[in-house]
CSV table of C-alpha atoms and ligand atoms in Angstrom, one decimal:
chain,number,residue,atom,x,y,z
A,233,VAL,CA,86.3,-58.0,224.1
A,234,SER,CA,83.4,-57.8,227.1
A,235,ALA,CA,82.7,-54.5,227.0
A,236,ASP,CA,82.5,-51.8,223.5
A,237,PRO,CA,82.4,-48.2,225.1
A,238,ASP,CA,80.3,-47.2,222.0
A,239,CYS,CA,77.6,-50.1,222.2
A,240,LEU,CA,74.8,-48.5,223.2
A,241,PHE,CA,73.4,-52.2,225.0
A,242,CYS,CA,76.8,-52.4,227.0
A,243,LYS,CA,75.9,-48.8,228.4
A,244,ILE,CA,72.5,-50.1,229.3
A,245,VAL,CA,73.8,-52.9,230.9
A,246,ALA,CA,76.9,-51.0,232.5
A,247,ARG,CA,73.7,-48.7,233.5
A,248,GLU,CA,75.2,-45.7,232.2
A,249,ILE,CA,72.1,-44.9,230.8
A,250,PRO,CA,68.8,-46.3,231.6
A,251,GLY,CA,66.9,-49.4,230.7
A,252,ASP,CA,63.4,-50.7,231.6
A,253,VAL,CA,65.6,-53.8,233.4
A,254,VAL,CA,62.7,-56.6,234.1
A,255,ARG,CA,64.8,-59.8,235.2
A,256,GLU,CA,68.9,-60.2,235.3
A,257,THR,CA,71.2,-63.1,235.5
A,258,GLU,CA,75.2,-62.8,236.1
A,259,SER,CA,75.7,-63.4,232.8
A,260,THR,CA,72.3,-62.1,231.0
A,261,LEU,CA,70.2,-58.8,231.3
A,262,ALA,CA,66.6,-58.6,229.8
A,263,PHE,CA,64.8,-55.3,229.5
A,264,ARG,CA,61.9,-53.7,227.4
A,265,ASP,CA,62.5,-52.3,224.0
A,266,ILE,CA,61.9,-48.8,224.0
A,267,GLU,CA,60.1,-49.3,220.9
A,268,PRO,CA,58.0,-52.1,221.3
A,269,GLN,CA,56.4,-54.0,218.5
A,270,ALA,CA,53.8,-56.0,220.8
A,271,PRO,CA,52.2,-55.4,224.2
A,272,SER,CA,55.5,-57.6,225.8
A,273,HIS,CA,58.3,-56.8,223.6
A,274,VAL,CA,61.4,-57.7,225.5
A,275,LEU,CA,65.2,-58.0,224.5
A,276,VAL,CA,67.1,-60.1,226.3
A,277,VAL,CA,71.7,-59.5,225.6
A,278,PRO,CA,74.4,-61.2,227.5
A,279,LYS,CA,76.2,-58.9,229.3
A,280,ASP,CA,79.5,-59.5,227.3
A,281,HIS,CA,79.8,-57.5,224.2
A,282,LEU,CA,79.5,-60.2,221.9
A,283,ALA,CA,77.6,-59.2,218.2
A,284,SER,CA,75.4,-61.8,217.0
A,285,ALA,CA,73.5,-64.9,218.1
A,286,ALA,CA,75.8,-66.8,216.5
A,287,GLU,CA,79.1,-65.3,218.2
A,288,VAL,CA,77.1,-66.1,221.5
A,289,ALA,CA,77.0,-69.8,220.7
A,290,GLU,CA,80.3,-69.8,219.6
A,291,ALA,CA,81.7,-68.4,223.1
A,292,ASP,CA,79.5,-70.4,225.3
A,293,ALA,CA,76.7,-72.7,224.3
A,294,SER,CA,74.9,-72.2,227.8
A,295,LEU,CA,74.7,-68.6,227.4
A,296,LEU,CA,72.7,-68.9,224.4
A,297,ALA,CA,70.0,-71.4,226.3
A,298,LEU,CA,70.2,-68.8,229.0
A,299,MET,CA,68.9,-66.2,226.6
A,300,VAL,CA,66.0,-68.8,226.2
A,301,THR,CA,65.3,-69.2,229.3
A,302,GLU,CA,65.2,-65.7,230.3
A,303,ALA,CA,62.7,-65.3,227.4
A,304,ALA,CA,60.8,-67.7,228.5
A,305,ALA,CA,60.7,-66.6,232.4
A,306,VAL,CA,59.6,-62.8,231.2
A,307,ALA,CA,56.8,-64.5,228.9
A,308,GLU,CA,55.5,-66.2,231.7
A,309,THR,CA,55.6,-63.3,234.7
A,310,ASP,CA,54.0,-61.0,231.8
A,311,GLY,CA,51.3,-64.1,231.4
A,312,VAL,CA,51.4,-63.5,227.6
A,313,ASP,CA,49.5,-66.5,225.3
A,314,GLY,CA,52.2,-67.7,223.3
A,315,TYR,CA,55.6,-65.7,222.0
A,316,ARG,CA,57.7,-65.3,219.4
A,317,LEU,CA,61.5,-65.3,220.0
A,318,VAL,CA,64.1,-63.9,217.4
A,319,PHE,CA,67.2,-62.4,216.6
A,320,ASN,CA,67.6,-59.7,213.7
A,321,THR,CA,71.4,-60.6,211.9
A,322,GLY,CA,72.7,-58.3,209.9
A,323,ALA,CA,71.8,-55.1,208.5
A,324,ALA,CA,70.1,-56.5,205.5
A,325,ALA,CA,67.5,-58.5,208.4
A,326,ASN,CA,67.1,-55.3,210.1
A,327,GLN,CA,69.6,-55.7,213.0
A,328,THR,CA,70.4,-51.6,214.4
A,329,VAL,CA,72.4,-52.7,217.4
A,330,PHE,CA,75.7,-55.0,216.9
A,331,HIS,CA,75.0,-56.4,220.7
A,332,ALA,CA,73.4,-59.7,220.2
A,333,HIS,CA,70.0,-59.4,221.6
A,334,LEU,CA,66.9,-61.8,221.3
A,335,HIS,CA,63.5,-60.3,220.9
A,336,MET,CA,60.4,-61.8,222.7
A,337,LEU,CA,57.4,-60.4,221.4
A,338,GLY,CA,53.8,-61.6,222.1
A,339,GLY,CA,50.9,-59.7,224.1
A,340,ARG,CA,49.3,-59.6,220.3
A,341,ARG,CA,48.5,-62.7,217.3
A,342,MET,CA,51.8,-62.8,215.8
A,343,GLY,CA,52.0,-62.6,211.8
A,344,TRP,CA,53.1,-65.7,209.4
A,345,PRO,CA,55.1,-65.0,207.6
A,346,PRO,CA,56.6,-62.4,209.5
A,347,GLY,CA,57.2,-60.1,206.3
B,613,AMP,P1,67.3,-54.5,216.1
B,613,AMP,O1,66.7,-54.2,215.0
B,613,AMP,O2,66.9,-56.5,215.9
B,613,AMP,O3,68.7,-54.2,215.9
B,613,AMP,O4,66.6,-54.2,217.6
B,613,AMP,C1,67.4,-53.7,218.1
B,613,AMP,C2,66.0,-52.5,219.1
B,613,AMP,O5,66.5,-52.2,220.2
B,613,AMP,C3,64.5,-52.5,218.0
B,613,AMP,O6,63.9,-52.9,218.9
B,613,AMP,C4,65.0,-50.8,219.3
B,613,AMP,O7,63.2,-50.5,219.6
B,613,AMP,C5,65.5,-51.4,221.0
B,613,AMP,N1,66.6,-50.3,221.5
B,613,AMP,C6,67.3,-49.0,220.8
B,613,AMP,N2,67.5,-48.4,221.9
B,613,AMP,C7,66.6,-48.2,223.1
B,613,AMP,C8,67.4,-48.7,224.5
B,613,AMP,N3,67.6,-47.3,224.5
B,613,AMP,N4,66.7,-49.0,225.5
B,613,AMP,C9,65.3,-50.4,225.4
B,613,AMP,N5,65.5,-50.8,223.8
B,613,AMP,C10,66.2,-50.0,222.5
B,614,ZN,ZN1,77.8,-54.1,223.2
């Protein structure tokens, strides 16, 4: 499936609902999280509707790699010192949108363990 009509992030990719887009490639979109958990909090998504990081990796390993390099590029642009990349996977891990998205969080001291 390349787009799911009921999916929030498919709608942002299609520009049907607004997103604060910071970077775009042919196959990925990066936009600011609407409820930022750090001074710099960006989501990098594949344009195709894939539910999880594992599905992205299975569909196209280079697409997963591109999501990581795009996240790094945003971190560089935002000038953060260090950053954390997170894929929440499954409801128990607080995945709320079932369209794969890589969180890039930076600009503050990130605690460990994450809690
Ligand atoms: P997760 O809990 O990993 O599924 O992350 C979903 C993220 O999407 C959360 O951090 C939300 O704040 C974020 N989010 C929800 N709606 C929007 C939106 N319209 N634009 C940008 N980010 C959003
Ligand atoms: Zn989707």
